[in-house]
Amino acid sequence: MGFFSSVSHVFFDAGILSWDVLLTLLNLVRRKRRIGHVTPEGHPGYGGLWPEFRPPQEGDSRCSCPALNAMANHGILSRSGRDISFVDLNHQIRATYNFGPSFCSYVPHFAARMLKRSYSKDTFDLEELDLHNGIEHDASLFRLDTALEANQSMKHIPFIEELLASSTGKDKNDNNILTSRDLSRILGKRRAVARAVNKEFSLSFFHKIFGSSNSSTLLTIFGGRVDDLRSIVLHERIPEGWESRIREPYGLTMMHFNKTVLAVEFGVREGDWAEAAQEAAARHTT
Ligand SMILES: *[C@@H]1O[C@H](CO)[C@@H](O)[C@H](O)[C@H]1NC(C)=O
Ligand SMILES: *[C@@H]1O[C@H](CO)[C@@H](O)[C@H](O)[C@H]1NC(C)=O
Ligand SMILES: *[C@@H]1O[C@H](CO)[C@@H](O)[C@H](O)[C@H]1NC(C)=O
């Protein structure tokens, strides 16, 4: 069973990657979606009209990912955050954020594998995604490490405010924009400080790339727009009238995304934060 499922995973991954390359090429030759028509017709959010935002109630399930929590807060996923099917997650993420279909297929398959469930038949609760060092990992931009705060749906507001305040870019309408350098800088700080403060700190290369991927989502899907990010990351709410900044007809592919991820990851300089890390460690133990 173990052997056959590993083999089938290899074929599955190879299949997804080839599909992704094909979609990346199609995106180059097909016209972009028109502004105002990025969210597909008939899907919640079409024309910028998102279903009502309602904050979670006692007993609702949420996780470490602001973008998924926001979908539950708007009722695009079940408002309780429970009994979500992996298949539905795939389709809803795609329509809401315009990630490519290869991407949207890969992530729920990965989550189902991590939880040892069937992708096609089973469901999950949002909090189950926070299995430590599965998808969830240390040195988050938005959360304290699991060892310090087991409930990963709890926002750590000082981290979020620091992230939003760290933008150095501007667009042509003078909006504040987070840049890839801004994200490398703050990721370096989060890693150095978490390493110093959290005795159980761990961060594999795989999870570094995962973390850089989250960060890259802020740059691509959200275009780095700080006002939109404040809504999504701090309030877990989709801004009114919002649509994905990715207008490619086949959405954000993994191949395209990787360019941003690698730029962010290779820009991280943890060493620059040695002093900040020492100070944080000193404060933490007193
Ligand atoms: C990326 O997202 C996962 C899942 O929400 C989270 O656990 C992790 O800490 C995030 N990484 C960063 C660097 O924010
Ligand atoms: C986790 O925190 C949320 C608030 O972010 C709360 O509603 C929920 O009940 C907490 N879960 C647990 C298991 O304590
Ligand atoms: C993107 O990067 C990831 C992680 O480095 C890698 O596993 C994947 O094969 C890459 N995907 C594509 C389509 O280049």
Coordinates of C-alpha atoms and ligand atoms in Angstrom, one line a residue:
M1 CA 0.0 0.0 0.0
G2 CA 2.8 2.4 1.1
F3 CA 4.8 1.7 -2.0
F4 CA 1.9 1.9 -4.5
S5 CA 0.6 5.1 -3.0
S6 CA 4.1 6.7 -3.2
V7 CA 4.4 5.7 -6.8
S8 CA 1.0 7.1 -7.5
H9 CA 2.0 10.3 -5.8
V10 CA 5.0 10.6 -8.0
F11 CA 2.8 10.2 -11.1
F12 CA 0.3 12.6 -9.7
D13 CA 2.9 15.3 -9.0
A14 CA 4.5 14.8 -12.4
G15 CA 1.1 15.1 -14.0
I16 CA 0.3 18.3 -12.1
L17 CA 3.6 19.9 -13.1
S18 CA 3.2 19.1 -16.8
W19 CA -0.4 20.5 -16.7
D20 CA 1.0 23.6 -14.9
V21 CA 3.6 24.2 -17.6
L22 CA 0.9 23.9 -20.3
L23 CA -1.3 26.4 -18.5
T24 CA 1.6 28.8 -18.1
L25 CA 2.2 28.7 -21.8
L26 CA -1.5 29.2 -22.6
N27 CA -1.5 32.2 -20.3
L28 CA 1.2 33.7 -22.5
V29 CA -0.9 33.5 -25.6
R30 CA -4.4 34.1 -24.4
R31 CA -5.9 37.5 -23.6
K32 CA -6.1 38.5 -19.9
R33 CA -9.5 38.8 -18.2
R34 CA -10.9 42.3 -18.3
I35 CA -10.7 44.4 -15.2
G36 CA -14.0 44.0 -13.3
H37 CA -14.5 40.5 -14.8
V38 CA -11.7 38.5 -13.1
T39 CA -14.0 36.7 -10.7
P40 CA -16.1 34.3 -12.9
E41 CA -19.7 35.2 -13.5
G42 CA -22.1 33.2 -11.3
H43 CA -19.5 32.9 -8.5
P44 CA -19.7 34.8 -5.2
G45 CA -17.7 38.0 -5.7
Y46 CA -18.5 38.5 -9.4
G47 CA -18.4 42.2 -10.1
G48 CA -16.9 42.8 -6.7
L49 CA -20.0 41.8 -4.9
W50 CA -18.9 39.5 -2.1
P51 CA -21.4 37.7 0.2
E52 CA -21.9 39.3 3.6
F53 CA -19.0 39.3 6.0
R54 CA -19.7 37.8 9.4
P55 CA -17.0 37.2 12.0
P56 CA -16.7 33.7 13.3
Q57 CA -18.9 32.6 16.2
E58 CA -18.1 30.6 19.2
G59 CA -17.3 27.0 18.1
D60 CA -16.5 27.9 14.5
S61 CA -13.3 26.5 13.1
R62 CA -10.6 28.7 11.7
C63 CA -6.9 28.2 10.8
S64 CA -3.6 30.0 10.4
C65 CA -4.4 31.0 6.8
P66 CA -6.1 34.4 6.5
A67 CA -7.2 33.8 2.9
L68 CA -9.1 30.6 3.8
N69 CA -10.6 32.2 7.0
A70 CA -11.8 35.1 4.9
M71 CA -13.6 32.6 2.6
A72 CA -15.4 31.1 5.6
N73 CA -16.2 34.6 7.0
H74 CA -18.0 35.4 3.7
G75 CA -19.7 32.1 3.5
I76 CA -17.9 31.0 0.3
L77 CA -16.7 28.0 2.4
S78 CA -19.0 26.9 5.2
R79 CA -19.3 29.7 7.8
S80 CA -18.5 27.2 10.6
G81 CA -15.3 26.3 8.8
R82 CA -16.2 22.6 9.3
D83 CA -17.0 19.7 6.9
I84 CA -15.3 21.3 3.9
S85 CA -14.7 18.9 1.1
F86 CA -11.3 19.0 -0.5
V87 CA -12.9 19.0 -3.9
D88 CA -15.0 22.1 -3.1
L89 CA -11.9 23.8 -1.6
N90 CA -10.2 23.3 -4.9
H91 CA -13.0 25.0 -6.9
Q92 CA -13.7 27.8 -4.5
I93 CA -10.1 28.9 -4.1
R94 CA -9.7 29.0 -7.8
A95 CA -12.8 31.2 -8.4
T96 CA -12.1 33.5 -5.5
Y97 CA -8.4 34.2 -5.9
N98 CA -7.7 33.1 -9.4
F99 CA -5.0 30.7 -8.5
G100 CA -4.4 28.4 -11.5
P101 CA -6.3 25.0 -11.6
S102 CA -3.1 23.1 -11.3
F103 CA -2.2 25.0 -8.1
C104 CA -5.8 24.7 -6.8
S105 CA -5.7 20.9 -7.3
Y106 CA -2.2 20.5 -5.8
V107 CA -2.8 22.2 -2.5
P108 CA -6.0 20.3 -1.4
H109 CA -4.5 17.0 -2.6
F110 CA -1.4 17.8 -0.4
A111 CA -3.7 18.6 2.5
A112 CA -5.7 15.4 2.1
R113 CA -2.4 13.4 2.0
M114 CA -1.2 15.2 5.1
L115 CA -4.5 14.3 7.0
K116 CA -4.5 10.8 5.5
R117 CA -7.9 11.3 4.0
S118 CA -9.5 10.7 0.6
Y119 CA -9.3 13.8 -1.6
S120 CA -12.4 12.9 -3.5
K121 CA -14.7 11.7 -0.6
D122 CA -13.6 13.2 2.6
T123 CA -14.0 16.6 4.4
F124 CA -12.0 18.5 7.0
D125 CA -12.3 21.4 9.4
L126 CA -10.1 24.4 8.9
E127 CA -8.2 24.0 12.2
E128 CA -7.1 20.6 11.0
L129 CA -4.9 22.2 8.4
D130 CA -2.7 23.5 11.3
L131 CA -1.0 20.2 11.9
H132 CA 2.5 21.5 13.0
N133 CA 5.1 21.1 10.3
G134 CA 2.6 19.7 7.9
I135 CA 1.5 22.9 6.2
E136 CA 1.7 25.1 9.3
H137 CA 5.2 26.0 10.4
D138 CA 7.2 28.4 12.6
A139 CA 8.3 31.9 11.8
S140 CA 5.0 33.0 10.4
L141 CA 4.3 36.5 9.3
F142 CA 0.9 36.5 11.1
R143 CA 1.1 34.1 14.0
L144 CA 3.2 33.3 17.0
D145 CA 4.9 29.9 16.8
T146 CA 2.8 26.9 17.8
A147 CA 5.0 26.3 20.9
L148 CA 4.0 29.8 22.1
E149 CA 0.4 29.8 20.9
A150 CA -1.2 26.5 20.2
N151 CA -4.3 28.0 18.7
Q152 CA -3.1 29.0 15.2
S153 CA -6.2 30.8 14.3
M154 CA -5.2 33.6 16.8
K155 CA -3.8 36.6 14.9
H156 CA -0.7 38.1 16.4
I157 CA -1.5 41.7 15.7
P158 CA 2.0 43.2 16.4
F159 CA 3.4 41.0 13.6
I160 CA 0.7 42.0 11.2
E161 CA 1.0 45.7 12.0
E162 CA 4.8 45.5 11.5
L163 CA 4.3 43.8 8.2
L164 CA 1.8 46.3 6.9
A165 CA 4.0 49.2 8.1
S166 CA 7.1 47.9 6.4
S167 CA 6.0 48.6 2.8
T168 CA 8.4 50.8 0.8
G169 CA 6.7 50.7 -2.6
K170 CA 4.1 53.0 -4.2
D171 CA 1.9 52.4 -7.2
K172 CA 0.9 55.1 -9.7
N173 CA -2.1 56.1 -7.6
D174 CA 0.2 56.6 -4.6
N175 CA -1.1 53.5 -2.8
N176 CA 1.4 51.8 -0.4
I177 CA 2.8 48.6 -2.0
L178 CA 4.7 45.8 -0.3
T179 CA 7.6 44.7 -2.5
S180 CA 9.5 41.5 -2.7
R181 CA 12.4 43.1 -0.8
D182 CA 10.1 44.2 2.0
L183 CA 8.9 40.6 2.4
S184 CA 12.4 39.1 2.3
R185 CA 13.4 41.6 5.0
I186 CA 10.5 40.8 7.3
L187 CA 10.8 37.1 6.7
G188 CA 14.4 37.3 7.8
K189 CA 13.5 39.1 10.9
R190 CA 10.6 36.6 11.8
R191 CA 13.0 33.7 11.3
A192 CA 15.9 35.1 13.3
V193 CA 13.6 36.2 16.2
A194 CA 11.6 33.0 16.3
R195 CA 14.8 31.0 16.3
A196 CA 16.0 33.0 19.3
V197 CA 12.8 33.0 21.3
N198 CA 11.2 29.6 20.6
K199 CA 13.2 26.6 22.1
E200 CA 11.3 24.2 19.9
F201 CA 11.9 26.2 16.7
S202 CA 12.2 24.3 13.5
L203 CA 12.1 25.3 9.9
S204 CA 13.1 22.9 7.1
F205 CA 14.0 24.1 3.6
F206 CA 10.6 22.9 2.4
H207 CA 8.8 25.0 5.0
K208 CA 11.0 28.0 4.2
I209 CA 9.7 27.7 0.6
F210 CA 6.2 27.3 1.9
G211 CA 6.6 30.5 3.9
S212 CA 8.0 32.4 1.0
S213 CA 5.0 31.1 -1.0
N214 CA 2.6 32.7 1.4
S215 CA 4.5 35.9 1.2
S216 CA 4.4 35.7 -2.6
T217 CA 0.7 35.4 -2.5
L218 CA 0.5 38.8 -0.9
L219 CA 2.5 40.2 -3.9
T220 CA 0.7 38.3 -6.7
I221 CA -2.9 37.7 -5.8
F222 CA -3.1 40.9 -3.7
G223 CA -0.7 42.9 -5.8
G224 CA 1.1 44.0 -2.6
R225 CA -1.7 46.6 -2.0
V226 CA -1.4 47.4 1.7
D227 CA -4.9 48.7 2.1
D228 CA -6.3 45.4 0.7
L229 CA -3.9 43.4 2.8
R230 CA -5.0 45.1 5.9
S231 CA -8.5 43.9 5.3
I232 CA -7.5 40.4 4.4
V233 CA -4.8 39.7 6.9
L234 CA -6.0 41.7 9.9
H235 CA -9.8 41.4 9.6
E236 CA -9.8 38.2 7.4
R237 CA -12.3 40.0 5.2
I238 CA -12.3 40.4 1.4
P239 CA -12.3 44.1 0.6
E240 CA -15.5 45.5 -0.9
G241 CA -15.3 45.5 -4.7
W242 CA -12.1 43.5 -4.7
E243 CA -11.0 41.0 -7.3
S244 CA -7.8 39.1 -7.8
R245 CA -4.9 41.1 -9.2
I246 CA -4.0 38.1 -11.3
R247 CA -5.9 38.5 -14.6
E248 CA -4.4 35.6 -16.6
P249 CA -7.2 33.4 -18.0
Y250 CA -5.7 30.3 -16.4
G251 CA -4.9 32.0 -13.2
L252 CA -1.6 32.0 -11.2
T253 CA 0.3 28.9 -12.1
M254 CA 3.0 27.3 -9.9
M255 CA 5.6 27.9 -12.5
H256 CA 4.9 31.6 -12.8
F257 CA 4.5 31.8 -9.0
N258 CA 7.9 30.2 -8.4
K259 CA 9.7 33.2 -9.9
T260 CA 8.3 35.4 -7.1
V261 CA 8.8 32.7 -4.5
L262 CA 12.5 32.3 -5.4
A263 CA 13.1 36.0 -5.5
V264 CA 11.6 36.4 -2.0
E265 CA 13.4 33.4 -0.6
F266 CA 16.9 34.2 -1.9
G267 CA 16.5 37.8 -0.6
V268 CA 16.1 36.6 3.0
R269 CA 19.1 37.6 5.2
E270 CA 18.5 36.1 8.6
G271 CA 22.0 37.3 9.7
D272 CA 21.0 40.9 9.4
W273 CA 18.7 40.5 12.4
A274 CA 21.1 39.0 15.0
E275 CA 20.8 42.0 17.3
A276 CA 16.9 42.1 17.1
A277 CA 16.9 38.4 17.8
Q278 CA 19.1 38.8 20.9
E279 CA 16.9 41.6 22.2
A280 CA 13.8 39.6 21.7
A281 CA 15.3 36.6 23.4
A282 CA 16.3 38.8 26.4
R283 CA 12.8 40.3 26.6
H284 CA 11.2 36.8 26.3
T285 CA 13.1 35.3 29.3
T286 CA 12.6 38.3 31.6
Ligands
LIG1 C1 2.3 30.2 5.7 O1 1.0 29.7 5.8 C2 0.9 28.6 6.8 C3 -0.5 28.1 6.7 O2 -1.4 29.2 7.0 C4 1.3 29.2 8.1 O3 1.3 28.2 9.1 C5 2.7 29.7 8.0 O4 3.2 30.1 9.3 C6 2.8 30.8 7.0 N1 4.2 31.2 6.8 C7 4.5 32.5 6.9 C8 6.0 32.8 6.7 O5 3.7 33.4 7.1
LIG2 C1 -8.9 29.6 19.0 O1 -9.1 31.0 18.9 C2 -10.3 31.4 18.4 C3 -10.2 32.9 18.2 O2 -9.3 33.2 17.3 C4 -11.5 30.9 19.2 O3 -12.7 31.3 18.7 C5 -11.4 29.4 19.3 O4 -12.4 29.0 20.2 C6 -10.1 29.0 19.8 N1 -10.0 27.5 19.8 C7 -9.6 26.8 20.8 C8 -9.6 25.3 20.5 O5 -9.3 27.2 21.9
LIG3 C1 8.0 25.2 -8.0 O1 8.8 25.1 -6.9 C2 8.5 24.0 -6.1 C3 9.3 24.1 -4.8 O2 10.7 24.5 -5.1 C4 8.8 22.7 -6.9 O3 8.5 21.6 -6.1 C5 8.0 22.7 -8.1 O4 8.3 21.6 -8.9 C6 8.1 24.0 -8.9 N1 7.0 24.0 -9.9 C7 7.2 24.4 -11.2 C8 6.0 24.2 -12.0 O5 8.2 24.9 -11.6

